[in-house]
Amino acid sequence: MVFFAVPVLVYTDSDQEIVAADALSEKTAASADMDTVDTSRCFIGDEMYFYVCKKPCTPSTEKTDLPANTPEHRLTVRYFLITRETTNHTNLDETIILHLPTPHGKLAPVQSARVLIDGPSELVFDYLIPEGMPVVTGCRVRIPLRNRDSTGTVLDIGEPPQTSFRLRAISSLIDPEPLITPHLMKLGKWIADYYVAPLEMVMRSLLPESVRQDTHSEKTRKVVAIKNFPNDETLAKLAKRAPKQHIILTLLKSSGGQMALKDLGGGSVSSSVKSLVKNDYVEMISEAVRRDPDADQEFLESKPLPLNEEQAEALKIITDPEQTKPILLHGVTGSGKTEVYLQAVQHALDEGKTAIVLIPEISLTPQTVQRFKSRFAAMQDQVAVLHSHLSQGERFDEWHRIRNGQARIVIGARSAIFAPLTNLGIIIVDEEHENTYKQETAPRYHGRDIAVLRAHFEKCPVVLGSATPSLESFQNTQSGKYQLIRLTARADAQTMPIIRVLDMRIEAQKQKGRIAILSDRLRASMEKKLENGEQIILFLNRRGFARSLQCPPCGHVCECQHCAIPLTYHRTEERLICHMCGYQSITPRKCPSCGDEAIRLQGYGTQKVEEVIQKVFPQARMARIDADTMRRKNALRDTLNKFKAHKIDIIIGTQMIAKGLHFPNVTLVGILNADLGLHVPDFRAGERTFQLLTQVAGRAGRGELEGEVIVQTFTPHSPSIQYARHHDFDGYAEQELQFRNQFLYPPFAHCALLGTRSTHERRAEFTLENLHKRLSKDCPGQIEIGEVMPSPLAKAHGQFRYQLMLKSTSARALHQHVQRTLAATPPPDDVTIVFDMDCLSFF
Ligand SMILES: Nc1ncnc2c1ncn2[C@@H]1O[C@H](COP(=O)(O)OP(=O)(O)OP(=O)(O)O)[C@@H](O)[C@H]1O
Ligand SMILES: [Zn+2]
């Protein structure tokens, strides 16, 4: 039988029961009668009244009058549906929803919102948008959830879905303005999809906790202001009768009519102020004050420098409106990239736009922040700094200053890419090669990649800058996706430092197999610099748990034959395991290359170095900079300031000191063990070593004095060390890209890590093995799946960790396959799944 739909106007009472129905087409007016409506064929979704009639009819959009005798307050006018002639009445695909005038004569588009409920379980439900409530995507809303109230974020708005139950309505809006801009919403959805992360988690990254929970609020202070200043006569009386009140009034008058209560004397004057208020002479006002995280610092305005030729060319390309590709600014250390960023940001501001500047980790790059703050010192209020050390209150303030347009420049680490700026004019990613841009907890997004995507959505330029670009970005310039700009010389016309590579195998022979911390050469050089009153940086790239075997006499390192990365020593199994493919081998007692029995695990840390240096140079003033010594807030900033003021001669540090530091008096940089970063089970080890050596070396000789760098290594022939020594990025990139291509590593493929964690070792392993089986079934051709193996960090925080590697030339195929498999294979309650798309770390 063929059914036809009749457009009907339905009246419901407050309980949503149908009290009347009205056909909207004259021709079928007869069907307005409930009797003629085949109610057995009704679809009554919450808001969807869909009546089916046996007679053909023509829909009309004419407004029908409400039945005169129906009390208006009991009526809720719903919308109606029109379907075209159809043989299958359940097919609603081609349903058109028309908006009908309500009893109040206003248009009432019936729409629903898809709401992501706050909370750990990532619930998403549809809610009706009450008439007149200005709900848009990104709004925060209060909604009913079961029998309590809850809060959530609107992900989407659209026509109500077809449901077999009744949709409930949004109770109220939390913020009048959507806290997440539409571009950010789009970005959030992309991240959830690509990194296979729950959208709720992504939302947490987009909206800081303090902003989401509306418990935090603006900080206010009490201000006393003159209301009716007494005449001279009263004033004179007051001076005698209540001298305190007299003083307050005089103070207020002389300072322009108002003062903070605190400045007037706080509690000690409160009773006097109270009397003044009572007599209506003054009033008390609450004034919002900003919690300024840098309130204790002063920034002197710095003027733009005249650019050299290369810098000027770079700025021209960056600010060229025709330029649509992401830009990779490859400038050698000290080439003046920061000056280019500063002027590019100024350009965006001049055009009335806003800017985001990402830096690897704010507490590690205080100098960069200071330079931005100084340049824009005149507009201090328009600069917002976002970083992990902010208190909840500070974060709340900064965030709202950005959202309401007061702050136009946002400087921050990775998550600042989600700053809710509108009208973006430029995004800058400084030190784009840094790993810290990758978030190591879900959602495991890469800040640099998200920056490129956001710039694309917002149609604004994005500049990725580095002295040692990541091979991913560099390859993008080779393939034409990105635009490459180079700064080839130091801005102040200084020469690049001389890099000497010291063969520690020889040193080991001298020391009879013991691992020396200071070579004779480095020690002699340090002595000379200290005598000259120059400063020294000693660098030790210490990596904790993944340890490779290295033979001190010959420098040999045991590697996997399939993956060309060092094998990792697993103490419990007494075995060497490859962390890319799972290959295992026994631990050799003798060096497979030279037969020496001295083969051993590497290892000493910064603390040990400090001890040694103290013995060798007891008169030198030194400071150690690593995660242990720099726990205190501002500790790094203070130590670096001391170093700058030359109250410290030697700094001993880890990666923390590799970045963006500019100390003209540093003439010697010692890299104590370049191999530590080189022989880790990671195909990027070479790239990282090259980057670190180049960056650390770049700290030397940044002033009038020539710089010297000494690199101690057991593998002096390694390409990362040799190319770094010759300041040859292109040469390095060329041979490294060849290696990556050969073994199909990024940037030629996407790598991802799938892991399980559990307090029950077997369950962690089984769950992953099960996933492995399922992934292998119906696996798209481009995906390679590695074996299940214990993580290099086999147990952490009481949890056993297993992992497997996935590789694919198609990112989409990879994340979609994983997404599908994970969705179909929920893990046991006591096992956590970890998925790291485009992983940078293999632990
Ligand atoms: N056009 C210029 N004229 C003179 N000095 C300049 C110019 N541009 C930059 N400088 C100075 O050169 C020094 C190095 O510049 P800057 O720190 O910006 O380089 P960088 O490329 O960001 O370095 P790095 O990558 O090592 O952090 C700074 O002291 C800076 O003030
Ligand atoms: Zn292998």
Short mmCIF file of C-alpha atoms and ligand atoms in Angstrom, two decimals, residues 304-309 311-312 329 331-343 367-368 371 375 430-431 433 465-468 487 489-493 658-662 664 694-695 698-699 702, ligand 1:
data_model
loop_
_atom_site.label_atom_id
_atom_site.label_comp_id
_atom_site.label_asym_id
_atom_site.label_seq_id
_atom_site.Cartn_x
_atom_site.Cartn_y
_atom_site.Cartn_z
CA PRO A 304 62.69 46.98 15.80
CA LEU A 305 66.17 46.43 14.35
CA PRO A 306 66.90 47.35 10.75
CA LEU A 307 66.79 43.98 9.00
CA ASN A 308 69.66 42.60 7.01
CA GLU A 309 69.05 41.55 3.43
CA GLN A 311 65.83 38.91 7.01
CA ALA A 312 64.11 41.57 4.91
CA LEU A 329 62.18 29.48 8.02
CA GLY A 331 67.97 30.08 9.79
CA VAL A 332 71.27 29.08 11.33
CA THR A 333 71.66 29.68 15.06
CA GLY A 334 71.92 33.38 15.77
CA SER A 335 70.70 34.37 12.31
CA GLY A 336 67.99 36.63 13.71
CA LYS A 337 64.89 34.53 13.25
CA THR A 338 63.35 36.02 16.35
CA GLU A 339 63.66 39.52 14.91
CA VAL A 340 61.82 38.32 11.81
CA TYR A 341 59.05 36.82 13.97
CA LEU A 342 58.75 40.06 15.92
CA GLN A 343 58.34 42.16 12.81
CA GLN A 367 64.50 34.59 26.94
CA THR A 368 62.17 34.31 23.96
CA ARG A 371 62.04 39.43 23.93
CA ARG A 375 59.13 44.47 21.92
CA ASP A 430 59.57 28.68 16.98
CA GLU A 431 62.00 25.74 17.11
CA HIS A 433 61.61 20.60 15.30
CA GLY A 465 61.22 28.38 12.27
CA SER A 466 64.33 26.46 13.22
CA ALA A 467 68.07 26.21 12.80
CA THR A 468 67.57 22.46 12.49
CA LEU A 487 68.86 32.76 6.75
CA ALA A 489 74.52 33.86 8.24
CA ARG A 490 74.58 35.10 11.81
CA ALA A 491 72.77 38.40 12.12
CA ASP A 492 75.56 40.14 13.94
CA ALA A 493 78.08 39.02 11.31
CA ALA A 658 69.88 23.64 24.46
CA LYS A 659 67.24 26.08 23.34
CA GLY A 660 67.14 29.70 22.34
CA LEU A 661 69.66 31.00 24.88
CA HIS A 662 71.73 34.01 23.97
CA PRO A 664 77.44 36.70 24.43
CA THR A 694 73.83 22.15 16.27
CA GLN A 695 71.61 23.92 18.80
CA GLY A 698 74.93 27.55 18.55
CA ARG A 699 75.08 28.84 22.12
CA ARG A 702 77.29 34.75 20.14
N1 LIG B 1 69.02 42.85 11.74
C1 LIG B 1 69.78 42.72 12.82
N2 LIG B 1 70.80 43.60 13.04
C2 LIG B 1 71.57 43.47 14.12
N3 LIG B 1 71.46 42.52 15.05
C3 LIG B 1 70.48 41.62 14.89
C4 LIG B 1 69.60 41.67 13.76
N4 LIG B 1 68.73 40.66 13.88
C5 LIG B 1 69.05 39.99 15.01
N5 LIG B 1 70.09 40.57 15.61
C6 LIG B 1 70.73 40.13 16.86
O1 LIG B 1 71.41 38.91 16.62
C7 LIG B 1 71.34 38.08 17.76
C8 LIG B 1 70.80 36.71 17.40
O2 LIG B 1 69.47 36.84 16.93
P1 LIG B 1 68.30 35.85 17.34
O3 LIG B 1 68.47 35.40 18.73
O4 LIG B 1 67.05 36.46 16.90
O5 LIG B 1 68.64 34.65 16.37
P2 LIG B 1 67.87 33.28 16.22
O6 LIG B 1 68.00 32.93 14.81
O7 LIG B 1 66.52 33.38 16.80
O8 LIG B 1 68.82 32.36 17.09
P3 LIG B 1 68.61 30.92 17.71
O9 LIG B 1 68.01 30.02 16.68
O10 LIG B 1 69.99 30.51 18.03
O11 LIG B 1 67.78 31.08 18.92
C9 LIG B 1 70.49 38.80 18.77
O12 LIG B 1 71.33 39.45 19.70
C10 LIG B 1 69.74 39.82 17.94
O13 LIG B 1 69.42 40.96 18.69
#
